[in-house]
N, CA and C of each residue as an Amber inpcrd file, in Angstrom:
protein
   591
  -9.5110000 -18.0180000 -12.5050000  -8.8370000 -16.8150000 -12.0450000
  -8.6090000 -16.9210000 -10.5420000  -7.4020000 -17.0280000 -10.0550000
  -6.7890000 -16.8580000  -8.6250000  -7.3350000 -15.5070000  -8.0820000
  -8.1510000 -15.5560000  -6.9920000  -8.3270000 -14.7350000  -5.8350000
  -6.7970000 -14.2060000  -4.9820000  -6.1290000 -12.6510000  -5.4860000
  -5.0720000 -12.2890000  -4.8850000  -5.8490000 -11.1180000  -3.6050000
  -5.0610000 -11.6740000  -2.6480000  -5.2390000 -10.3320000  -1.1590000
  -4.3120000 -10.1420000  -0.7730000  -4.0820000  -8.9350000   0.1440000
  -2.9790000  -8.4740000   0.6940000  -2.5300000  -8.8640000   1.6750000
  -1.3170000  -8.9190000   2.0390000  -0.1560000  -9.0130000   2.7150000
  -0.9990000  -8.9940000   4.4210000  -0.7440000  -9.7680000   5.3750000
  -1.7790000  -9.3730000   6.5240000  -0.7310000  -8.8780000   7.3510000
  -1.7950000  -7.3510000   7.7210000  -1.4770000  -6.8410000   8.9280000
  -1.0700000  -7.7590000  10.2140000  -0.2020000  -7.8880000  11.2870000
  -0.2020000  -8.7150000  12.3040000  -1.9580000  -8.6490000  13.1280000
  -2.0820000 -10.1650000  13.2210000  -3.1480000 -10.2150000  13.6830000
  -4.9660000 -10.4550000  13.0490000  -4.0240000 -10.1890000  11.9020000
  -4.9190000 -10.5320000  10.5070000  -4.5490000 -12.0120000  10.0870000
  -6.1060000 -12.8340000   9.6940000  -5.7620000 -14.0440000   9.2170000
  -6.1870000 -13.7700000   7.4090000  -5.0880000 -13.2610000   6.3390000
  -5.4960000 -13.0920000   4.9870000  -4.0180000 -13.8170000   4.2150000
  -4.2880000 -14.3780000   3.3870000  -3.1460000 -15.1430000   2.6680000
  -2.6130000 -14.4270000   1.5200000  -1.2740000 -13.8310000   1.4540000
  -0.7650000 -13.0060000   0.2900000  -0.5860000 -13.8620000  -0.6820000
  -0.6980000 -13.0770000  -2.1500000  -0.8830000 -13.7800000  -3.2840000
   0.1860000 -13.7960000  -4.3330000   1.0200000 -12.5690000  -3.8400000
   2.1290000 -12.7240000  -4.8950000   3.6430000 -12.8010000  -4.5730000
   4.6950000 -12.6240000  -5.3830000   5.6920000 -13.3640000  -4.9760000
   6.7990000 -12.1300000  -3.9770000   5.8970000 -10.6490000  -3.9140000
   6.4740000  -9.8950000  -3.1290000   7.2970000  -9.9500000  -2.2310000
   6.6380000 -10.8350000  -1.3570000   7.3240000 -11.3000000   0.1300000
   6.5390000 -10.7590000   1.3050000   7.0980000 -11.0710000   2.6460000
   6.4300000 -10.6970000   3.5410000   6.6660000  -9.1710000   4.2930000
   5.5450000  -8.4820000   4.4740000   5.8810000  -7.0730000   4.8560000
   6.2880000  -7.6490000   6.4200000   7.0140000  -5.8620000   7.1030000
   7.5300000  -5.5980000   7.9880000   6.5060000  -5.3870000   8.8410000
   6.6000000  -5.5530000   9.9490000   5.6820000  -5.4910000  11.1560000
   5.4420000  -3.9110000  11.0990000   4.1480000  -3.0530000  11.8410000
   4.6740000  -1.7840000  11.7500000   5.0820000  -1.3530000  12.8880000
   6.2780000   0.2280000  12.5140000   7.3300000   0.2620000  13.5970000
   8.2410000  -0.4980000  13.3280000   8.4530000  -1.3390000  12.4430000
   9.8690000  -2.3660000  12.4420000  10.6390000  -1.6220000  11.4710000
  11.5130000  -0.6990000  11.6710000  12.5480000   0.0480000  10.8310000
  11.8050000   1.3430000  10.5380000  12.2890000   2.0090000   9.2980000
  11.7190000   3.1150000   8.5330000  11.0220000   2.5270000   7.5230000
  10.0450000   1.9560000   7.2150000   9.4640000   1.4510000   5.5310000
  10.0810000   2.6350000   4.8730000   9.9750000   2.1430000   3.4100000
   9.9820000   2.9960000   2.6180000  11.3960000   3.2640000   1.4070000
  12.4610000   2.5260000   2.3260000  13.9640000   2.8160000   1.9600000
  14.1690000   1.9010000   0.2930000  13.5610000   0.6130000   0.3680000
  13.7960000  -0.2780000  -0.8220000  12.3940000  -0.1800000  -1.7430000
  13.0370000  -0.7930000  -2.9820000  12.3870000  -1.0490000  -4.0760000
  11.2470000  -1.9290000  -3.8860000  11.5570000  -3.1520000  -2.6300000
  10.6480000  -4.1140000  -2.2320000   9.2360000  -3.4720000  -1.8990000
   9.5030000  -2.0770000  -0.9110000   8.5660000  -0.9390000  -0.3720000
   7.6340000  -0.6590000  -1.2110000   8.5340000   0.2110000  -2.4550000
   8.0600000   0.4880000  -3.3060000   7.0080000  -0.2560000  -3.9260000
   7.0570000  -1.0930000  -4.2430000   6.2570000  -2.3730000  -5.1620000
   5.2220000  -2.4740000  -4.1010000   5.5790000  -2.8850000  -2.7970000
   4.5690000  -3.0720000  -1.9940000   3.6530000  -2.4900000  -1.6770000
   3.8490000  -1.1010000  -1.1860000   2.8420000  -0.2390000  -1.3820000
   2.2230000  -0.0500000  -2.6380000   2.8740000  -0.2000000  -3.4840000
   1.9630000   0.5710000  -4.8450000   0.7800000  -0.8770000  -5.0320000
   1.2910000  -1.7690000  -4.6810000   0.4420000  -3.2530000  -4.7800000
  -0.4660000  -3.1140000  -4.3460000  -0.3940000  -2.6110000  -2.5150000
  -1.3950000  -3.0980000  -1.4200000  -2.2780000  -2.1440000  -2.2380000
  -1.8760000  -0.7500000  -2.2840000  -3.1620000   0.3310000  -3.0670000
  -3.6140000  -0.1600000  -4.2920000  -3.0670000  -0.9700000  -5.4420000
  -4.0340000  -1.3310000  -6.4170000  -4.7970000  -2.3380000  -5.6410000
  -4.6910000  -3.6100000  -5.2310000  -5.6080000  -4.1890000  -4.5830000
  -6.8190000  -3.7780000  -3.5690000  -6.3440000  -2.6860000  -3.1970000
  -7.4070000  -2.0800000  -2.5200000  -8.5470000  -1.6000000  -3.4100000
  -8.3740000  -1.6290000  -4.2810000  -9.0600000  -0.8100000  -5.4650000
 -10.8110000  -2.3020000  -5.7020000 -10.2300000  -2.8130000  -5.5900000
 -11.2530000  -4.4660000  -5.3300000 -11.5320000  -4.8680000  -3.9420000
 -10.9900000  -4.7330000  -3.1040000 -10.5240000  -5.0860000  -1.6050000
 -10.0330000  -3.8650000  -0.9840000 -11.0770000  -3.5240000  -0.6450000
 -10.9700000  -2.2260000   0.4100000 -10.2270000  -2.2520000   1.6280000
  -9.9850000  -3.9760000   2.4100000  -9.2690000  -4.0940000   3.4630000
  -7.8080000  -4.2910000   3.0910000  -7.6760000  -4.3700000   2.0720000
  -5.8760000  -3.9940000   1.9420000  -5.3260000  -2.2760000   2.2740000
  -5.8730000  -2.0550000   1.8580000  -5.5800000  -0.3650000   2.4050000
  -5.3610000  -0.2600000   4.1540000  -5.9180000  -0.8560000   4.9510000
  -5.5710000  -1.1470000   6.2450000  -3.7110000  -1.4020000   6.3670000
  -3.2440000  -2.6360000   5.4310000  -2.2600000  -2.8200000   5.2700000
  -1.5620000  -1.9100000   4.9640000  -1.9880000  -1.3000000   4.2180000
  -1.3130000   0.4820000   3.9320000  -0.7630000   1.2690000   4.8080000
  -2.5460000   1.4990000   5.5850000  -2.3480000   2.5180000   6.3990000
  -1.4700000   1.9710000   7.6080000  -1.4060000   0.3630000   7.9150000
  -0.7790000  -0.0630000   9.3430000   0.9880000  -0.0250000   8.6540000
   1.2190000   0.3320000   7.6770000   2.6560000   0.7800000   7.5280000
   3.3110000   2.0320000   6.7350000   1.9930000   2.8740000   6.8980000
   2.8390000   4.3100000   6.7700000   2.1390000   5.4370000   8.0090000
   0.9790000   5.0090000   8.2670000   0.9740000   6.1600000   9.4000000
   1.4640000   5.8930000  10.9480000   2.5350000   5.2670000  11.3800000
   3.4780000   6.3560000  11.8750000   4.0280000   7.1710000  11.9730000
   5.2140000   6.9720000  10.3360000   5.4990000   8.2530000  10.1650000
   4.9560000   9.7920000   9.5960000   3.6590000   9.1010000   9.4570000
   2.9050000  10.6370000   8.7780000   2.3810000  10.7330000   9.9770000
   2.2700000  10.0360000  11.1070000   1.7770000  10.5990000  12.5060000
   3.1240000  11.2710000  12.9570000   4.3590000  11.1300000  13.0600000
   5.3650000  11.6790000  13.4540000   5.7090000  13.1000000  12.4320000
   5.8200000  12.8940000  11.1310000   5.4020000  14.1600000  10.8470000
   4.6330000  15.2950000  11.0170000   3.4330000  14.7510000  11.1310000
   2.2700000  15.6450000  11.4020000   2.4970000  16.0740000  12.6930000
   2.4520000  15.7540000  13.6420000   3.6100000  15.9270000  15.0720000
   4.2180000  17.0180000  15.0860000   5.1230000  16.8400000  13.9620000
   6.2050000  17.8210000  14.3650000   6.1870000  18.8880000  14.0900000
   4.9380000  19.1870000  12.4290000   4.6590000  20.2310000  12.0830000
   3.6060000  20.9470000  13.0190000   2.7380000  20.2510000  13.9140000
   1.6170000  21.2500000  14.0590000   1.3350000  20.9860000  15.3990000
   2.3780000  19.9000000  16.4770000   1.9230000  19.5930000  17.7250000
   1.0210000  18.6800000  18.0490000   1.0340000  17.8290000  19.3130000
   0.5880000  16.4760000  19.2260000  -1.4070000  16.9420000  19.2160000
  -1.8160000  18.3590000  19.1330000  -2.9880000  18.1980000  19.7000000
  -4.3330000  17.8450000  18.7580000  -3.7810000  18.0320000  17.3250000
  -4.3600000  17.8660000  15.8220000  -3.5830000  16.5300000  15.0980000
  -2.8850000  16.0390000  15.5410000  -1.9360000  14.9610000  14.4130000
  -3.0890000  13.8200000  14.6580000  -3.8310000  13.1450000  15.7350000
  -4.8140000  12.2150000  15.0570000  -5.7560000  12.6640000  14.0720000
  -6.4340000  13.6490000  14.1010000  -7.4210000  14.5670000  13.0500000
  -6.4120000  14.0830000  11.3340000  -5.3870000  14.5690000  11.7380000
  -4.3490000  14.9110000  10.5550000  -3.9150000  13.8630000   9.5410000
  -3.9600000  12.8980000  10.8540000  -3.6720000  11.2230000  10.4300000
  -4.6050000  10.5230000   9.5880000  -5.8950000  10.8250000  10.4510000
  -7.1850000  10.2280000   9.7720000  -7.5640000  10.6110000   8.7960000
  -7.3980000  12.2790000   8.5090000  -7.7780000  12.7930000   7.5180000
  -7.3230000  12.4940000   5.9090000  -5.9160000  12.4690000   6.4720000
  -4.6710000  11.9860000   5.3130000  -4.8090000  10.7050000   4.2160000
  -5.3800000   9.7040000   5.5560000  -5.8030000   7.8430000   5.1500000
  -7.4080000   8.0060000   4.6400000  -8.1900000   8.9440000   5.2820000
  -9.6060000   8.9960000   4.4890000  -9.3550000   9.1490000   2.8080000
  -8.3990000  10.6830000   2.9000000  -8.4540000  11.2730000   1.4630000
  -7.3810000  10.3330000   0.5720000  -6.5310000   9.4300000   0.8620000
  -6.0840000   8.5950000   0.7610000  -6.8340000   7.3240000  -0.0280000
  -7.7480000   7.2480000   1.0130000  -8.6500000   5.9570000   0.5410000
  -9.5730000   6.7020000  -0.5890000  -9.7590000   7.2690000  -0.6960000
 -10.8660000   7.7050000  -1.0910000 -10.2400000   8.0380000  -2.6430000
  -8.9720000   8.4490000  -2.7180000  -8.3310000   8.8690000  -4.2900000
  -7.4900000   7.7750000  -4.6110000  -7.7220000   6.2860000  -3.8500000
  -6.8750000   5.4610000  -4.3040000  -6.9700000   4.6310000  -5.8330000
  -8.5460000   4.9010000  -6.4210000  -8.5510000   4.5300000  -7.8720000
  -7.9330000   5.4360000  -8.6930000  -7.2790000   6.7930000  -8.2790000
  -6.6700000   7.6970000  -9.0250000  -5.5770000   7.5120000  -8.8460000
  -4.7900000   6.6960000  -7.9050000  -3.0560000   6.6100000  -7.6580000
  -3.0820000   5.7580000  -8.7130000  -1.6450000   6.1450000  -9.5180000
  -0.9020000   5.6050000 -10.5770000   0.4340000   4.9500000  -9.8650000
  -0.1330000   3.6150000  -9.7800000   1.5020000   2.9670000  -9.4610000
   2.9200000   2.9060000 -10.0160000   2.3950000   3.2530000 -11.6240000
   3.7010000   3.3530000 -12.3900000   4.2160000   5.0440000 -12.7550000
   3.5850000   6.0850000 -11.8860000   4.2690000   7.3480000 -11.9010000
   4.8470000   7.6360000 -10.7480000   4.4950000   6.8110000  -9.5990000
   4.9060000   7.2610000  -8.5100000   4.7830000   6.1330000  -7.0210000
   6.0570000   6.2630000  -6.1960000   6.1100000   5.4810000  -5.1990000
   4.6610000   6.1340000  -4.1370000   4.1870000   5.2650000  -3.2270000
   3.3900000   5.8760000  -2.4380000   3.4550000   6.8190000  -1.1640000
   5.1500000   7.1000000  -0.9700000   5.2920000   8.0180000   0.4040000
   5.1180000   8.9790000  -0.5810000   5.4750000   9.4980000  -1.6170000
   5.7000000  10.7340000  -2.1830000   3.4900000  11.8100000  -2.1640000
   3.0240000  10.1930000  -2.8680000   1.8050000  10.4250000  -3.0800000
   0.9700000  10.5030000  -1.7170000   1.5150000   9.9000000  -0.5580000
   0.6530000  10.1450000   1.1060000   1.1930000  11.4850000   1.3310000
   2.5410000  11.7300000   1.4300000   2.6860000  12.8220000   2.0060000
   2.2920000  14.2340000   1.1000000   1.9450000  14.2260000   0.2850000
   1.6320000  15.0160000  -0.3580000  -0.2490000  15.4120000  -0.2080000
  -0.6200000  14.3660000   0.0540000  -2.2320000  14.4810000   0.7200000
  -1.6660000  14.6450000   2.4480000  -0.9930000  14.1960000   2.9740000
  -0.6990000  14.9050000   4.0980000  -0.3880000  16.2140000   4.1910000
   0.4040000  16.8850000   3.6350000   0.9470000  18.2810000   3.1850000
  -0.4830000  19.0800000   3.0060000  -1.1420000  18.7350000   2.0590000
  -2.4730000  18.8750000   2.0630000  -3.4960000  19.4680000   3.0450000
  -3.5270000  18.3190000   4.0130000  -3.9410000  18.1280000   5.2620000
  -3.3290000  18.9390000   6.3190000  -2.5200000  19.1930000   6.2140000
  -2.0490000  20.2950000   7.3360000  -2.0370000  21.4250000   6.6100000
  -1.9390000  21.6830000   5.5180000  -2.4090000  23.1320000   4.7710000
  -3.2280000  23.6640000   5.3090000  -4.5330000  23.1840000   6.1040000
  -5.6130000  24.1140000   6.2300000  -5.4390000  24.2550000   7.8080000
  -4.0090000  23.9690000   8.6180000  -3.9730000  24.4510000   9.4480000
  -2.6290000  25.3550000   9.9080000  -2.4710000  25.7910000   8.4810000
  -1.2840000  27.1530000   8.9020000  -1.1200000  27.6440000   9.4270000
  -2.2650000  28.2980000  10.0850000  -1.8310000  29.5470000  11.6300000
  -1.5590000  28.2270000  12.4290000  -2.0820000  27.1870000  13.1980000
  -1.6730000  26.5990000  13.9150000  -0.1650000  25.9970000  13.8880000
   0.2320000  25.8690000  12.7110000   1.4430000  25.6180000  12.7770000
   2.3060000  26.7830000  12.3330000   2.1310000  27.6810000  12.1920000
   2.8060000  29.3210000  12.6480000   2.7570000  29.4470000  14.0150000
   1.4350000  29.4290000  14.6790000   1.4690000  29.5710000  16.4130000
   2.7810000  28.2550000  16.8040000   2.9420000  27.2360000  16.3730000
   3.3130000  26.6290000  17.0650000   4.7800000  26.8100000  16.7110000
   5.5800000  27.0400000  16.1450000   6.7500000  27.6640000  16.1110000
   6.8220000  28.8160000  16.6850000   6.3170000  29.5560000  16.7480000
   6.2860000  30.9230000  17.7340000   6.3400000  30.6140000  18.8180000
   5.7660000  30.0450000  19.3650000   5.3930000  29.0490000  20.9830000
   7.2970000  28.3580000  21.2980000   7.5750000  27.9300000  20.1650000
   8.8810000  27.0040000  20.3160000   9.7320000  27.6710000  20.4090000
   9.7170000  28.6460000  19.8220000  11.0460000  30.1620000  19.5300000
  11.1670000  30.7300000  21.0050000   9.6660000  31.2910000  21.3470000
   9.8890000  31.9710000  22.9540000   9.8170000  31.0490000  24.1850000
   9.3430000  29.5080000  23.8200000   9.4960000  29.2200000  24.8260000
  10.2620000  27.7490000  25.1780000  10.8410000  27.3800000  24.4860000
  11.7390000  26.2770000  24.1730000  13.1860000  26.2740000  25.2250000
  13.2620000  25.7540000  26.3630000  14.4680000  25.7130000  26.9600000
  15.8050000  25.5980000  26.3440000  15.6320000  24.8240000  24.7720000
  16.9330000  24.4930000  23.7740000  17.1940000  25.2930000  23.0760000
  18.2470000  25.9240000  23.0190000  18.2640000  27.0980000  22.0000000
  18.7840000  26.5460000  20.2430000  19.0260000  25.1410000  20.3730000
  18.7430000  24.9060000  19.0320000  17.4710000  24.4370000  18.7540000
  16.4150000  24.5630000  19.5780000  15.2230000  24.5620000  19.0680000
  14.5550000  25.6740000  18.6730000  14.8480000  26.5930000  19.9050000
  14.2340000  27.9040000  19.1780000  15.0260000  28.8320000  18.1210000
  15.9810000  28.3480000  17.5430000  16.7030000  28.1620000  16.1150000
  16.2090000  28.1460000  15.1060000  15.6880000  26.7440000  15.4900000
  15.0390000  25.8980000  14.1590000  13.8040000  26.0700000  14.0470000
  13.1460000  26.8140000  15.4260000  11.4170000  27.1910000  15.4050000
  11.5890000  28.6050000  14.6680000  12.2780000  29.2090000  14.7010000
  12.4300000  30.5190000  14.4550000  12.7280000  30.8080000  13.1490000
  13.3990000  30.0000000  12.2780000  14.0020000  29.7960000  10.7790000
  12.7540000  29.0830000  10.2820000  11.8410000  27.6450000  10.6940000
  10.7710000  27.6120000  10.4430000   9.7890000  28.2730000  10.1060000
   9.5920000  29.1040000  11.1860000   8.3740000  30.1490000  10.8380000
   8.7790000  31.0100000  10.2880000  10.2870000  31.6270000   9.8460000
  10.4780000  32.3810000   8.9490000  10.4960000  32.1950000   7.5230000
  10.2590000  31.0560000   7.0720000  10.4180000  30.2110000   5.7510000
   9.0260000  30.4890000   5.1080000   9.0090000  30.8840000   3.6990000
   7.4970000  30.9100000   3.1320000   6.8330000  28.8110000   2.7390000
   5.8930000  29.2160000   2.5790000   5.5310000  27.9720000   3.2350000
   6.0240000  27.2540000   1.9820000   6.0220000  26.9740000   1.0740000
   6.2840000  26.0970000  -0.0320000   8.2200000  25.7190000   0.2690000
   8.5970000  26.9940000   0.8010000   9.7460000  26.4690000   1.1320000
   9.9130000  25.5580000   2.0970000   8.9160000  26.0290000   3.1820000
   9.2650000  25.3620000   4.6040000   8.7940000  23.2220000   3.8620000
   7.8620000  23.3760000   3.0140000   7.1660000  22.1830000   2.6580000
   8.3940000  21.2850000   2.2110000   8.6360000  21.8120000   0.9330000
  10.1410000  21.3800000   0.6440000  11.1850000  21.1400000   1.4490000
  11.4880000  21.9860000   2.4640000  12.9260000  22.1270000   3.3170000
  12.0570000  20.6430000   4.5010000  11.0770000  20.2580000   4.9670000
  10.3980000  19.3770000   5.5060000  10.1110000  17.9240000   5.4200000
   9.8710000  18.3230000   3.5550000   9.7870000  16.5960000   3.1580000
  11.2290000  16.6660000   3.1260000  11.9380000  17.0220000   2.5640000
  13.0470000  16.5570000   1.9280000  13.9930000  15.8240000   3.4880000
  14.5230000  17.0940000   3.7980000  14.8910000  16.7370000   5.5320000
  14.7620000  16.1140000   6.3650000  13.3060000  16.4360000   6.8780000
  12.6880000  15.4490000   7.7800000  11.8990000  14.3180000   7.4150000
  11.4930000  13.9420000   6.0710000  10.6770000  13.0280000   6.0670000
  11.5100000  11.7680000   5.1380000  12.8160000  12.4630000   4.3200000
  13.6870000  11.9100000   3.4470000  13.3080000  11.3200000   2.2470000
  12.3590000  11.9150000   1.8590000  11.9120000  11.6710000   0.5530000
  13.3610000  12.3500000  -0.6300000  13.1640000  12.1570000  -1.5140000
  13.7130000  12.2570000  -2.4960000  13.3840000  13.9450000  -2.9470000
  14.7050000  14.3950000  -3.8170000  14.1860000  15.4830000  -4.5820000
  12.6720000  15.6860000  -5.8140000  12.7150000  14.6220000  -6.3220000
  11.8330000  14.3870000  -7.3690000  10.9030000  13.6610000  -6.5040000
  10.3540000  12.7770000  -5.2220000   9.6980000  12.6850000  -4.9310000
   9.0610000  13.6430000  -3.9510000   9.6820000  14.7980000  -3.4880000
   8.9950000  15.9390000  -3.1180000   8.3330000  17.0280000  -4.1360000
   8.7810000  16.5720000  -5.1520000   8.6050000  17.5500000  -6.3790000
   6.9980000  16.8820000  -6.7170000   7.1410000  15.5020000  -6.7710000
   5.5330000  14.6890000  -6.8590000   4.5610000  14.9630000  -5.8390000
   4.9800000  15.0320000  -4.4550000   4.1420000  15.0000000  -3.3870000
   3.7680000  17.0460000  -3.2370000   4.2770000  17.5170000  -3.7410000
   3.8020000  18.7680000  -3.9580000   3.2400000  19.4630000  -5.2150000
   3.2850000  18.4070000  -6.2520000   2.6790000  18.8990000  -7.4610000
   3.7780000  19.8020000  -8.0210000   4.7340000  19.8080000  -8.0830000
   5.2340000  20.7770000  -8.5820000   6.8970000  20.4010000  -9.5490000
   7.1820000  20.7760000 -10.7310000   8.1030000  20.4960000 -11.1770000
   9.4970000  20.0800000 -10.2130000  10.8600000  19.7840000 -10.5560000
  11.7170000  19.0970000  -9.8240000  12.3700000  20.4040000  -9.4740000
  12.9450000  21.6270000 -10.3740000  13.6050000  22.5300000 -10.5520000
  12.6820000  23.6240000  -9.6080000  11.4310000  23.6750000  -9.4930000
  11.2730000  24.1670000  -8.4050000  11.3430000  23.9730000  -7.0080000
  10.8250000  22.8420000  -6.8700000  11.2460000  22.0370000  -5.4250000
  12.9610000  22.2380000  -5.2800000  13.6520000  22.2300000  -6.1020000
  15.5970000  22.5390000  -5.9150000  15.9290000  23.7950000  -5.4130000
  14.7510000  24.9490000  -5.9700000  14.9330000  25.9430000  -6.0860000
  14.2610000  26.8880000  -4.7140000  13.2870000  26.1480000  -4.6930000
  13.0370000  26.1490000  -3.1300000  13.8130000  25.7090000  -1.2590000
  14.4810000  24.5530000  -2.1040000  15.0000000  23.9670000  -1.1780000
  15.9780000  24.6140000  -0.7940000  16.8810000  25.4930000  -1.8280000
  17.6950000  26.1960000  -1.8950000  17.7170000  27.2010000  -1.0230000
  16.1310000  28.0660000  -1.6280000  16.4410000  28.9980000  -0.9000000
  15.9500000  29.1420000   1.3530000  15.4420000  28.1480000   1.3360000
  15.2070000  27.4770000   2.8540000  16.3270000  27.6090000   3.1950000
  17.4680000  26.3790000   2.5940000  18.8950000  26.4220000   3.0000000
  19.6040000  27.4830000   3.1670000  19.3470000  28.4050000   2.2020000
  20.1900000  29.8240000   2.3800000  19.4630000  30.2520000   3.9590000
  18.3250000  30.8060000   3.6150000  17.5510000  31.2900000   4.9470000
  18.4030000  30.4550000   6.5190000  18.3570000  29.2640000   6.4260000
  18.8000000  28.5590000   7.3920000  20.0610000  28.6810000   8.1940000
  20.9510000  28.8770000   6.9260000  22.6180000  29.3960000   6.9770000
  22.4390000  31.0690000   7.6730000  21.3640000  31.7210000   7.4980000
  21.4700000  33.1590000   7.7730000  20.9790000  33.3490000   8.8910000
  20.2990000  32.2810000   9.8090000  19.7100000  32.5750000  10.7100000
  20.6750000  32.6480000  12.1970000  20.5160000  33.7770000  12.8770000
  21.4130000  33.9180000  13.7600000  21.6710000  32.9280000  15.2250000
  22.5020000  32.4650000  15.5030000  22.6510000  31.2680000  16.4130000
  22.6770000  31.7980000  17.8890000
């Protein structure tokens, strides 16, 4: 039986085992866009499941952007907390990720989503903060339609938008059927269209 490991982080000396190919440096593009992604991540997390240091590989190519998310929802002063927290609970439910129900941004950001759940007022204060005190008035726009959004909407109107997940993969990363996540998204969008410029 062949000994398979993951893909090495730069700077890592580990020899990949299958015919995947070689990952992207992190920071090199958006991960996430191809099928190659797909496979890859769902890989590095089953292997982690034996090999706990593949998950490194994981985490060194998706938390940027769940650090840039987390960012944007709640301000730079909690997004390491947010980050770490995300890749702990992450690691920690990775014998429960199903590679064949689901890509892995849908399934991080959804333990990210998670993860900033338990800091709602802070990210209510912090749109309030952006609304009155934002020099851009398309920021305090978009802070202002934000914090007016109930939160499952704002979650939806967030992944979908800003993080570009998919309809059905926001529907996964929130637990929640597809037709609601549509139906949500919807009504964000309406809210959005109504908000005064």
């Amino acid at each position: 039986m062949r000994e398979t490991t993951c893909v090495p982080a730069p700077g890592r000396d580990r020899q990949f085992g299958t015919a995947v190919g070689e990952a992207r440096s992190p920071g090199e593009g958006w991960p996430g866009d191809g099928l190659e992604d797909v496979i890859h991540d769902a890989l590095l997390i089953e292997l982690s499941r034996n090999d706990p240091g593949c998950f490194a590989e994981f985490y060194d190519r998706r938390a940027p952007e769940i650090h840039r998310y987390a960012e944007f929802r709640l301000g730079p002063e909690l997004v390491d907390d947010v980050v770490a927290e995300t890749f702990l609970r992450g690691f920690r439910a990775r014998h429960g990720y199903d590679a064949g129900r689901c890509a892995a941004r849908p399934w991080l950001y959804g333990i990210a989503g998670r993860v900033i759940g338990g800091h709602r007022r802070r990210e209510a204060v912090r749109y309030r903060a952006l609304r009155s005190t934002s020099a851009d008035p398309a920021t305090r726009r978009l802070a202002g339609a934000l914090g007016g959004l109930r939160r499952r909407d704002r979650d939806v109107l967030l992944l979908s938008d800003w993080a570009g997940l998919a309809l059905p993969e926001v529907a996964t990363a929130l637990r929640v059927p597809v037709r609601r996540a549509q139906t949500a998204l919807e009504r964000a969008y309406h809210r959005l269209e109504g908000e005064p410029a």
